[in-house]
Amino acid sequence: MRENYCGSAPIVDNEFSVELVSNIILKLKRGKAAGLDSLTAEHLIHCHPSLPCILSKLFNLMLWYGYLPREFGQSYTVPLIKDSGCHTKSTLCSDFRGIAINCILSKVLEHCILDRFNDFFSTNENQFGFKKNSSCSHAIYSVRTVVNRFIDGGSTASLCTIDLSKAFDKVNHHALYIKLMKRRIPIKLLNLLVYWLDNCFSCVKWDGTLSHVFKLEFGVRQGSVLSPFLFAIYLDDLIDFRRSNYSNFVILYADDIMLLSRSVCELQRMLTVCERELSWLDMSINSKKSCCMRIGPRCNFKCSNLTTSCGSELPWVTDLRYLGIQITQSRLFKCSFDRAKRAFHRSLNAVYGRVGRNASEEVIIKLVTSKCLPILLYGTEACPISKSDMHSLDFAINRFLMKLFKTNNILIVNECRDIFGIDLPSFLIHARTSRFMLKINCSDNILLNLFS
């Protein structure tokens, strides 16, 4: 395909201006770690005013000749330990998550590419990741509305969550280039991206020491500005809900895939189609972390397990974790907040155990409301909440205040809440839901407005 590929119109109108580079530098986030060249955003922000002019000419030359300096493809990886019970057992390589630190000048170039060639990086409406004014709550709300529509029509919704094994690290570069060429991306930009991905090197930083440098043969560059958009393009050809007659849906948030259908047979067919596309992309389904669930009037009926092409079975479960929330099997769409409450109390005890009696009540309350309370309220604006769940969330805050002020009298706790200006989750959730629904009404996403 590369031999006869010419791409879209020339890139003369898409050149990087001095004003564009200057605005991007001013918007860079400060306080971030420096790359291997020891440069940070502060160096560019407080540099001589002629820097945007020099970088503009340099970036245009890179785009025209499809060539990048060696440092633009170099990074170092810092391994961070995960929180999944690693403190109670011997740590393995799989217990660490690598965070890559890239050159700050390469990030400025990537921001320029996104600004000038934004139309080539757009994806379908069923992909909610890596988009402005789009979050996990939008994806959760879409799943909720689709399930409710199925139930209102007298059907039982069948859900299947697909987990991909090392999705970002296993992106096949040649398959990605084919996806980009199908979008008629300019040939100059394609040559630049090909050279960029073919010359990616990294090393591991541990206790201030750097390992040997190794080449990255697969995957998108971690920590890169363009990588999330390239990965979204990579998965953009999965089942499109606009061709499903509104009976089957695929909702994506990055590499988290949710299949929804009115019947188990259709869900199996969707899984087969998705697996065929993923196989072409050199992606594999992690059957140990993928599962299915039914919601609706016949949710308790026993069904055959879904099978993958390799013979693995995806079991039916009663609790399904999706984008940080816990969906439970029921006749209606229902969420469980037990996990959120446990995480809230765990973080609360960690904060309270560290500062304890050494800090004032004002400091403890500020830490809890800024660090712990968001854990309790996560996703509540997009989930249906019953009165009992609302009382349970309120009790978690009241119980903390009882412990802080050493009293079991709810009247004293209410008075302390008024003095310190602490709002209960029931009030906060109502305000969050109102703001969220305003965003939904103003959204241009077809899937969000389909059943709203």
PDB file of C-alpha atoms in Angstrom, residues 16-248:
ATOM      1  CA  PHE A  16       3.228  24.996  12.137  1.00  0.00           C
ATOM      2  CA  SER A  17       3.150  28.710  12.826  1.00  0.00           C
ATOM      3  CA  VAL A  18       5.104  30.596  15.467  1.00  0.00           C
ATOM      4  CA  GLU A  19       1.865  31.556  17.205  1.00  0.00           C
ATOM      5  CA  LEU A  20       0.810  27.904  17.449  1.00  0.00           C
ATOM      6  CA  VAL A  21       4.115  26.807  18.992  1.00  0.00           C
ATOM      7  CA  SER A  22       4.073  29.736  21.421  1.00  0.00           C
ATOM      8  CA  ASN A  23       0.523  28.962  22.607  1.00  0.00           C
ATOM      9  CA  ILE A  24       1.334  25.281  23.090  1.00  0.00           C
ATOM     10  CA  ILE A  25       4.419  26.082  25.172  1.00  0.00           C
ATOM     11  CA  LEU A  26       2.400  28.379  27.432  1.00  0.00           C
ATOM     12  CA  LYS A  27      -0.184  25.614  27.996  1.00  0.00           C
ATOM     13  CA  LEU A  28       2.356  22.950  29.006  1.00  0.00           C
ATOM     14  CA  LYS A  29       1.846  21.439  32.450  1.00  0.00           C
ATOM     15  CA  ARG A  30       4.507  22.426  34.922  1.00  0.00           C
ATOM     16  CA  GLY A  31       6.129  20.362  37.639  1.00  0.00           C
ATOM     17  CA  LYS A  32       6.647  17.286  35.441  1.00  0.00           C
ATOM     18  CA  ALA A  33       9.754  15.103  35.385  1.00  0.00           C
ATOM     19  CA  ALA A  34      12.532  15.933  32.936  1.00  0.00           C
ATOM     20  CA  GLY A  35      13.462  13.673  30.029  1.00  0.00           C
ATOM     21  CA  LEU A  36      16.878  12.239  29.251  1.00  0.00           C
ATOM     22  CA  ASP A  37      17.923  15.676  27.969  1.00  0.00           C
ATOM     23  CA  SER A  38      17.139  17.185  31.418  1.00  0.00           C
ATOM     24  CA  LEU A  39      14.706  19.668  29.861  1.00  0.00           C
ATOM     25  CA  THR A  40      11.351  20.472  31.482  1.00  0.00           C
ATOM     26  CA  ALA A  41       8.376  22.620  30.557  1.00  0.00           C
ATOM     27  CA  GLU A  42       9.738  25.418  32.737  1.00  0.00           C
ATOM     28  CA  HIS A  43      12.820  25.665  30.507  1.00  0.00           C
ATOM     29  CA  LEU A  44      10.655  26.334  27.457  1.00  0.00           C
ATOM     30  CA  ILE A  45       8.222  28.668  29.226  1.00  0.00           C
ATOM     31  CA  HIS A  46      10.952  30.924  30.656  1.00  0.00           C
ATOM     32  CA  CYS A  47      13.234  30.720  27.626  1.00  0.00           C
ATOM     33  CA  HIS A  48      14.087  33.530  25.196  1.00  0.00           C
ATOM     34  CA  PRO A  49      11.088  34.780  23.112  1.00  0.00           C
ATOM     35  CA  SER A  50      12.847  33.667  19.915  1.00  0.00           C
ATOM     36  CA  LEU A  51      12.463  29.976  20.854  1.00  0.00           C
ATOM     37  CA  PRO A  52       8.954  29.543  19.302  1.00  0.00           C
ATOM     38  CA  CYS A  53      10.272  30.966  16.019  1.00  0.00           C
ATOM     39  CA  ILE A  54      13.193  28.519  15.981  1.00  0.00           C
ATOM     40  CA  LEU A  55      11.023  25.555  16.931  1.00  0.00           C
ATOM     41  CA  SER A  56       8.442  26.460  14.305  1.00  0.00           C
ATOM     42  CA  LYS A  57      11.070  26.331  11.537  1.00  0.00           C
ATOM     43  CA  LEU A  58      12.547  23.138  12.977  1.00  0.00           C
ATOM     44  CA  PHE A  59       9.173  21.350  13.205  1.00  0.00           C
ATOM     45  CA  ASN A  60       8.246  22.314   9.644  1.00  0.00           C
ATOM     46  CA  LEU A  61      11.551  20.900   8.394  1.00  0.00           C
ATOM     47  CA  MET A  62      10.906  17.672  10.309  1.00  0.00           C
ATOM     48  CA  LEU A  63       7.460  17.367   8.786  1.00  0.00           C
ATOM     49  CA  TRP A  64       8.659  18.123   5.268  1.00  0.00           C
ATOM     50  CA  TYR A  65      11.594  15.681   5.286  1.00  0.00           C
ATOM     51  CA  GLY A  66      10.080  13.008   7.553  1.00  0.00           C
ATOM     52  CA  TYR A  67      13.095  13.019   9.854  1.00  0.00           C
ATOM     53  CA  LEU A  68      13.458  13.472  13.617  1.00  0.00           C
ATOM     54  CA  PRO A  69      16.439  13.911  15.924  1.00  0.00           C
ATOM     55  CA  ARG A  70      17.408  10.787  17.823  1.00  0.00           C
ATOM     56  CA  GLU A  71      16.355  12.279  21.170  1.00  0.00           C
ATOM     57  CA  PHE A  72      12.727  12.622  20.027  1.00  0.00           C
ATOM     58  CA  GLY A  73      12.343   8.835  20.101  1.00  0.00           C
ATOM     59  CA  GLN A  74      14.187   8.226  23.360  1.00  0.00           C
ATOM     60  CA  SER A  75      12.596   7.822  26.768  1.00  0.00           C
ATOM     61  CA  TYR A  76      13.207   6.193  30.115  1.00  0.00           C
ATOM     62  CA  THR A  77      10.795   4.029  32.075  1.00  0.00           C
ATOM     63  CA  VAL A  78      10.259   4.246  35.825  1.00  0.00           C
ATOM     64  CA  PRO A  79       8.660   1.096  37.310  1.00  0.00           C
ATOM     65  CA  LEU A  80       5.998   1.782  39.943  1.00  0.00           C
ATOM     66  CA  ILE A  81       4.522  -0.935  42.107  1.00  0.00           C
ATOM     67  CA  LYS A  82       0.810  -1.619  41.809  1.00  0.00           C
ATOM     68  CA  ASP A  83      -1.572  -1.539  44.763  1.00  0.00           C
ATOM     69  CA  SER A  84      -3.152  -4.951  44.153  1.00  0.00           C
ATOM     70  CA  GLY A  85      -2.030  -6.654  47.350  1.00  0.00           C
ATOM     71  CA  CYS A  86       1.667  -6.534  46.501  1.00  0.00           C
ATOM     72  CA  HIS A  87       2.610  -5.607  50.066  1.00  0.00           C
ATOM     73  CA  THR A  88       1.503  -9.002  51.386  1.00  0.00           C
ATOM     74  CA  LYS A  89       3.568 -11.208  49.017  1.00  0.00           C
ATOM     75  CA  SER A  90       6.811 -11.340  47.103  1.00  0.00           C
ATOM     76  CA  THR A  91       6.778  -8.910  44.199  1.00  0.00           C
ATOM     77  CA  LEU A  92       7.032 -10.083  40.594  1.00  0.00           C
ATOM     78  CA  CYS A  93       7.645  -8.245  37.337  1.00  0.00           C
ATOM     79  CA  SER A  94       3.906  -8.250  36.680  1.00  0.00           C
ATOM     80  CA  ASP A  95       3.364  -6.329  39.927  1.00  0.00           C
ATOM     81  CA  PHE A  96       5.025  -3.235  38.476  1.00  0.00           C
ATOM     82  CA  ARG A  97       3.630  -0.656  36.079  1.00  0.00           C
ATOM     83  CA  GLY A  98       6.074   1.248  33.917  1.00  0.00           C
ATOM     84  CA  ILE A  99       5.735   5.016  33.482  1.00  0.00           C
ATOM     85  CA  ALA A 100       7.652   6.411  30.498  1.00  0.00           C
ATOM     86  CA  ILE A 101       9.144   9.920  30.509  1.00  0.00           C
ATOM     87  CA  ASN A 102       9.653  11.484  27.063  1.00  0.00           C
ATOM     88  CA  CYS A 103      11.443  14.511  25.689  1.00  0.00           C
ATOM     89  CA  ILE A 104       9.475  17.717  26.281  1.00  0.00           C
ATOM     90  CA  LEU A 105      10.265  19.042  22.765  1.00  0.00           C
ATOM     91  CA  SER A 106       8.708  15.938  21.236  1.00  0.00           C
ATOM     92  CA  LYS A 107       5.515  16.648  23.187  1.00  0.00           C
ATOM     93  CA  VAL A 108       5.389  20.175  21.766  1.00  0.00           C
ATOM     94  CA  LEU A 109       5.690  18.735  18.244  1.00  0.00           C
ATOM     95  CA  GLU A 110       2.917  16.215  18.961  1.00  0.00           C
ATOM     96  CA  HIS A 111       0.605  18.963  20.191  1.00  0.00           C
ATOM     97  CA  CYS A 112       1.295  20.862  16.964  1.00  0.00           C
ATOM     98  CA  ILE A 113       0.437  17.778  14.885  1.00  0.00           C
ATOM     99  CA  LEU A 114      -2.824  17.300  16.770  1.00  0.00           C
ATOM    100  CA  ASP A 115      -3.786  20.929  16.256  1.00  0.00           C
ATOM    101  CA  ARG A 116      -3.077  21.011  12.510  1.00  0.00           C
ATOM    102  CA  PHE A 117      -4.202  17.480  11.585  1.00  0.00           C
ATOM    103  CA  ASN A 118      -7.006  16.975  14.085  1.00  0.00           C
ATOM    104  CA  ASP A 119      -9.488  15.772  11.438  1.00  0.00           C
ATOM    105  CA  PHE A 120      -7.367  12.711  10.673  1.00  0.00           C
ATOM    106  CA  PHE A 121      -7.361  11.582  14.328  1.00  0.00           C
ATOM    107  CA  SER A 122     -11.127  11.587  14.944  1.00  0.00           C
ATOM    108  CA  THR A 123     -12.840   8.313  15.911  1.00  0.00           C
ATOM    109  CA  ASN A 124     -16.359   6.896  16.156  1.00  0.00           C
ATOM    110  CA  GLU A 125     -18.875   8.083  18.725  1.00  0.00           C
ATOM    111  CA  ASN A 126     -18.741   4.765  20.605  1.00  0.00           C
ATOM    112  CA  GLN A 127     -15.121   5.481  21.605  1.00  0.00           C
ATOM    113  CA  PHE A 128     -15.222   7.700  24.715  1.00  0.00           C
ATOM    114  CA  GLY A 129     -11.533   7.631  25.573  1.00  0.00           C
ATOM    115  CA  PHE A 130      -8.998  10.342  24.730  1.00  0.00           C
ATOM    116  CA  LYS A 131     -11.601  12.920  23.772  1.00  0.00           C
ATOM    117  CA  LYS A 132     -12.310  16.391  25.062  1.00  0.00           C
ATOM    118  CA  ASN A 133     -15.326  16.678  27.382  1.00  0.00           C
ATOM    119  CA  SER A 134     -15.559  12.876  27.539  1.00  0.00           C
ATOM    120  CA  SER A 135     -14.919  10.716  30.593  1.00  0.00           C
ATOM    121  CA  CYS A 136     -15.611   7.311  32.114  1.00  0.00           C
ATOM    122  CA  SER A 137     -18.948   8.634  33.356  1.00  0.00           C
ATOM    123  CA  HIS A 138     -20.074   9.220  29.766  1.00  0.00           C
ATOM    124  CA  ALA A 139     -19.281   5.621  28.857  1.00  0.00           C
ATOM    125  CA  ILE A 140     -21.023   4.319  31.985  1.00  0.00           C
ATOM    126  CA  TYR A 141     -24.077   6.453  31.255  1.00  0.00           C
ATOM    127  CA  SER A 142     -24.193   5.118  27.687  1.00  0.00           C
ATOM    128  CA  VAL A 143     -24.160   1.532  28.957  1.00  0.00           C
ATOM    129  CA  ARG A 144     -26.922   2.390  31.404  1.00  0.00           C
ATOM    130  CA  THR A 145     -29.167   4.003  28.779  1.00  0.00           C
ATOM    131  CA  VAL A 146     -28.700   1.144  26.296  1.00  0.00           C
ATOM    132  CA  VAL A 147     -29.509  -1.472  28.950  1.00  0.00           C
ATOM    133  CA  ASN A 148     -32.582   0.453  30.078  1.00  0.00           C
ATOM    134  CA  ARG A 149     -33.759   0.736  26.467  1.00  0.00           C
ATOM    135  CA  PHE A 150     -33.442  -3.039  26.032  1.00  0.00           C
ATOM    136  CA  ILE A 151     -35.355  -3.682  29.278  1.00  0.00           C
ATOM    137  CA  ASP A 152     -38.115  -1.199  28.385  1.00  0.00           C
ATOM    138  CA  GLY A 153     -38.592  -3.114  25.147  1.00  0.00           C
ATOM    139  CA  GLY A 154     -39.162  -6.346  27.064  1.00  0.00           C
ATOM    140  CA  SER A 155     -35.727  -7.839  26.349  1.00  0.00           C
ATOM    141  CA  THR A 156     -32.987  -8.996  28.662  1.00  0.00           C
ATOM    142  CA  ALA A 157     -29.723  -7.159  28.048  1.00  0.00           C
ATOM    143  CA  SER A 158     -26.640  -9.340  27.623  1.00  0.00           C
ATOM    144  CA  LEU A 159     -23.323  -7.682  28.472  1.00  0.00           C
ATOM    145  CA  CYS A 160     -19.773  -8.831  27.787  1.00  0.00           C
ATOM    146  CA  THR A 161     -16.617  -7.038  28.898  1.00  0.00           C
ATOM    147  CA  ILE A 162     -13.489  -7.811  26.887  1.00  0.00           C
ATOM    148  CA  ASP A 163     -10.061  -7.351  28.411  1.00  0.00           C
ATOM    149  CA  LEU A 164      -7.113  -7.094  26.014  1.00  0.00           C
ATOM    150  CA  SER A 165      -3.715  -8.451  27.029  1.00  0.00           C
ATOM    151  CA  LYS A 166      -1.090  -5.669  27.084  1.00  0.00           C
ATOM    152  CA  ALA A 167      -3.076  -3.677  24.543  1.00  0.00           C
ATOM    153  CA  PHE A 168      -0.931  -0.524  24.291  1.00  0.00           C
ATOM    154  CA  ASP A 169       2.330  -2.485  24.258  1.00  0.00           C
ATOM    155  CA  LYS A 170       1.265  -4.865  21.471  1.00  0.00           C
ATOM    156  CA  VAL A 171       0.171  -2.442  18.757  1.00  0.00           C
ATOM    157  CA  ASN A 172       1.440  -3.708  15.402  1.00  0.00           C
ATOM    158  CA  HIS A 173       3.026  -0.761  13.618  1.00  0.00           C
ATOM    159  CA  HIS A 174       2.237  -2.029  10.111  1.00  0.00           C
ATOM    160  CA  ALA A 175      -1.446  -2.510  10.981  1.00  0.00           C
ATOM    161  CA  LEU A 176      -1.470   1.022  12.401  1.00  0.00           C
ATOM    162  CA  TYR A 177       0.020   2.405   9.179  1.00  0.00           C
ATOM    163  CA  ILE A 178      -2.716   0.655   7.176  1.00  0.00           C
ATOM    164  CA  LYS A 179      -5.364   2.252   9.419  1.00  0.00           C
ATOM    165  CA  LEU A 180      -3.793   5.676   8.876  1.00  0.00           C
ATOM    166  CA  MET A 181      -3.579   5.232   5.104  1.00  0.00           C
ATOM    167  CA  LYS A 182      -7.256   4.308   4.959  1.00  0.00           C
ATOM    168  CA  ARG A 183      -7.905   7.744   6.460  1.00  0.00           C
ATOM    169  CA  ARG A 184      -5.937   9.361   3.624  1.00  0.00           C
ATOM    170  CA  ILE A 185      -3.425  10.898   6.013  1.00  0.00           C
ATOM    171  CA  PRO A 186      -0.919  13.211   4.223  1.00  0.00           C
ATOM    172  CA  ILE A 187       2.123  11.338   2.980  1.00  0.00           C
ATOM    173  CA  LYS A 188       4.530  13.712   4.730  1.00  0.00           C
ATOM    174  CA  LEU A 189       2.875  13.144   8.098  1.00  0.00           C
ATOM    175  CA  LEU A 190       2.777   9.393   7.500  1.00  0.00           C
ATOM    176  CA  ASN A 191       6.507   9.325   6.740  1.00  0.00           C
ATOM    177  CA  LEU A 192       7.181  11.280   9.928  1.00  0.00           C
ATOM    178  CA  LEU A 193       5.140   8.885  12.070  1.00  0.00           C
ATOM    179  CA  VAL A 194       6.742   5.845  10.426  1.00  0.00           C
ATOM    180  CA  TYR A 195      10.233   7.167  11.126  1.00  0.00           C
ATOM    181  CA  TRP A 196       9.189   8.098  14.673  1.00  0.00           C
ATOM    182  CA  LEU A 197       7.789   4.671  15.578  1.00  0.00           C
ATOM    183  CA  ASP A 198      10.644   2.827  13.870  1.00  0.00           C
ATOM    184  CA  ASN A 199      13.221   4.693  15.960  1.00  0.00           C
ATOM    185  CA  CYS A 200      11.871   4.402  19.494  1.00  0.00           C
ATOM    186  CA  PHE A 201      14.320   3.461  22.226  1.00  0.00           C
ATOM    187  CA  SER A 202      13.967   3.286  25.979  1.00  0.00           C
ATOM    188  CA  CYS A 203      15.755   2.281  29.151  1.00  0.00           C
ATOM    189  CA  VAL A 204      14.751   1.575  32.745  1.00  0.00           C
ATOM    190  CA  LYS A 205      15.579   3.943  35.571  1.00  0.00           C
ATOM    191  CA  TRP A 206      15.906   2.276  38.963  1.00  0.00           C
ATOM    192  CA  ASP A 207      17.273   4.008  42.064  1.00  0.00           C
ATOM    193  CA  GLY A 208      18.906   6.716  39.965  1.00  0.00           C
ATOM    194  CA  THR A 209      20.648   4.256  37.631  1.00  0.00           C
ATOM    195  CA  LEU A 210      19.818   3.772  33.943  1.00  0.00           C
ATOM    196  CA  SER A 211      19.835   0.355  32.289  1.00  0.00           C
ATOM    197  CA  HIS A 212      21.040  -0.446  28.793  1.00  0.00           C
ATOM    198  CA  VAL A 213      19.031   1.026  25.917  1.00  0.00           C
ATOM    199  CA  PHE A 214      16.646  -1.283  24.050  1.00  0.00           C
ATOM    200  CA  LYS A 215      14.519  -0.752  20.954  1.00  0.00           C
ATOM    201  CA  LEU A 216      10.706  -0.760  21.057  1.00  0.00           C
ATOM    202  CA  GLU A 217       9.551  -2.949  18.171  1.00  0.00           C
ATOM    203  CA  PHE A 218       5.835  -2.938  19.032  1.00  0.00           C
ATOM    204  CA  GLY A 219       3.322  -0.706  20.773  1.00  0.00           C
ATOM    205  CA  VAL A 220       2.662   2.990  20.845  1.00  0.00           C
ATOM    206  CA  ARG A 221       5.028   5.264  22.744  1.00  0.00           C
ATOM    207  CA  GLN A 222       3.964   5.448  26.365  1.00  0.00           C
ATOM    208  CA  GLY A 223       3.764   8.972  27.728  1.00  0.00           C
ATOM    209  CA  SER A 224       3.383  10.354  24.236  1.00  0.00           C
ATOM    210  CA  VAL A 225       0.689  12.892  23.348  1.00  0.00           C
ATOM    211  CA  LEU A 226      -0.182  11.190  20.051  1.00  0.00           C
ATOM    212  CA  SER A 227      -0.206   7.612  21.364  1.00  0.00           C
ATOM    213  CA  PRO A 228      -3.762   7.644  22.813  1.00  0.00           C
ATOM    214  CA  PHE A 229      -5.172   8.947  19.527  1.00  0.00           C
ATOM    215  CA  LEU A 230      -3.210   6.411  17.483  1.00  0.00           C
ATOM    216  CA  PHE A 231      -4.473   3.601  19.699  1.00  0.00           C
ATOM    217  CA  ALA A 232      -8.062   4.808  19.312  1.00  0.00           C
ATOM    218  CA  ILE A 233      -7.607   4.729  15.536  1.00  0.00           C
ATOM    219  CA  TYR A 234      -6.159   1.235  15.873  1.00  0.00           C
ATOM    220  CA  LEU A 235      -9.402  -0.070  17.425  1.00  0.00           C
ATOM    221  CA  ASP A 236     -11.764   2.172  15.479  1.00  0.00           C
ATOM    222  CA  ASP A 237     -12.899  -0.536  13.059  1.00  0.00           C
ATOM    223  CA  LEU A 238     -14.612  -2.685  15.686  1.00  0.00           C
ATOM    224  CA  ILE A 239     -18.372  -3.082  15.308  1.00  0.00           C
ATOM    225  CA  ASP A 240     -19.960   0.297  14.580  1.00  0.00           C
ATOM    226  CA  PHE A 241     -23.238   0.796  16.444  1.00  0.00           C
ATOM    227  CA  ARG A 242     -24.663   2.765  13.500  1.00  0.00           C
ATOM    228  CA  ARG A 243     -24.673  -0.430  11.412  1.00  0.00           C
ATOM    229  CA  SER A 244     -26.334  -2.561  14.109  1.00  0.00           C
ATOM    230  CA  ASN A 245     -29.977  -1.404  13.705  1.00  0.00           C
ATOM    231  CA  TYR A 246     -29.814  -0.273  17.357  1.00  0.00           C
ATOM    232  CA  SER A 247     -29.995  -3.881  18.613  1.00  0.00           C
ATOM    233  CA  ASN A 248     -26.263  -4.395  19.187  1.00  0.00           C
TER     234      ASN A 248
END
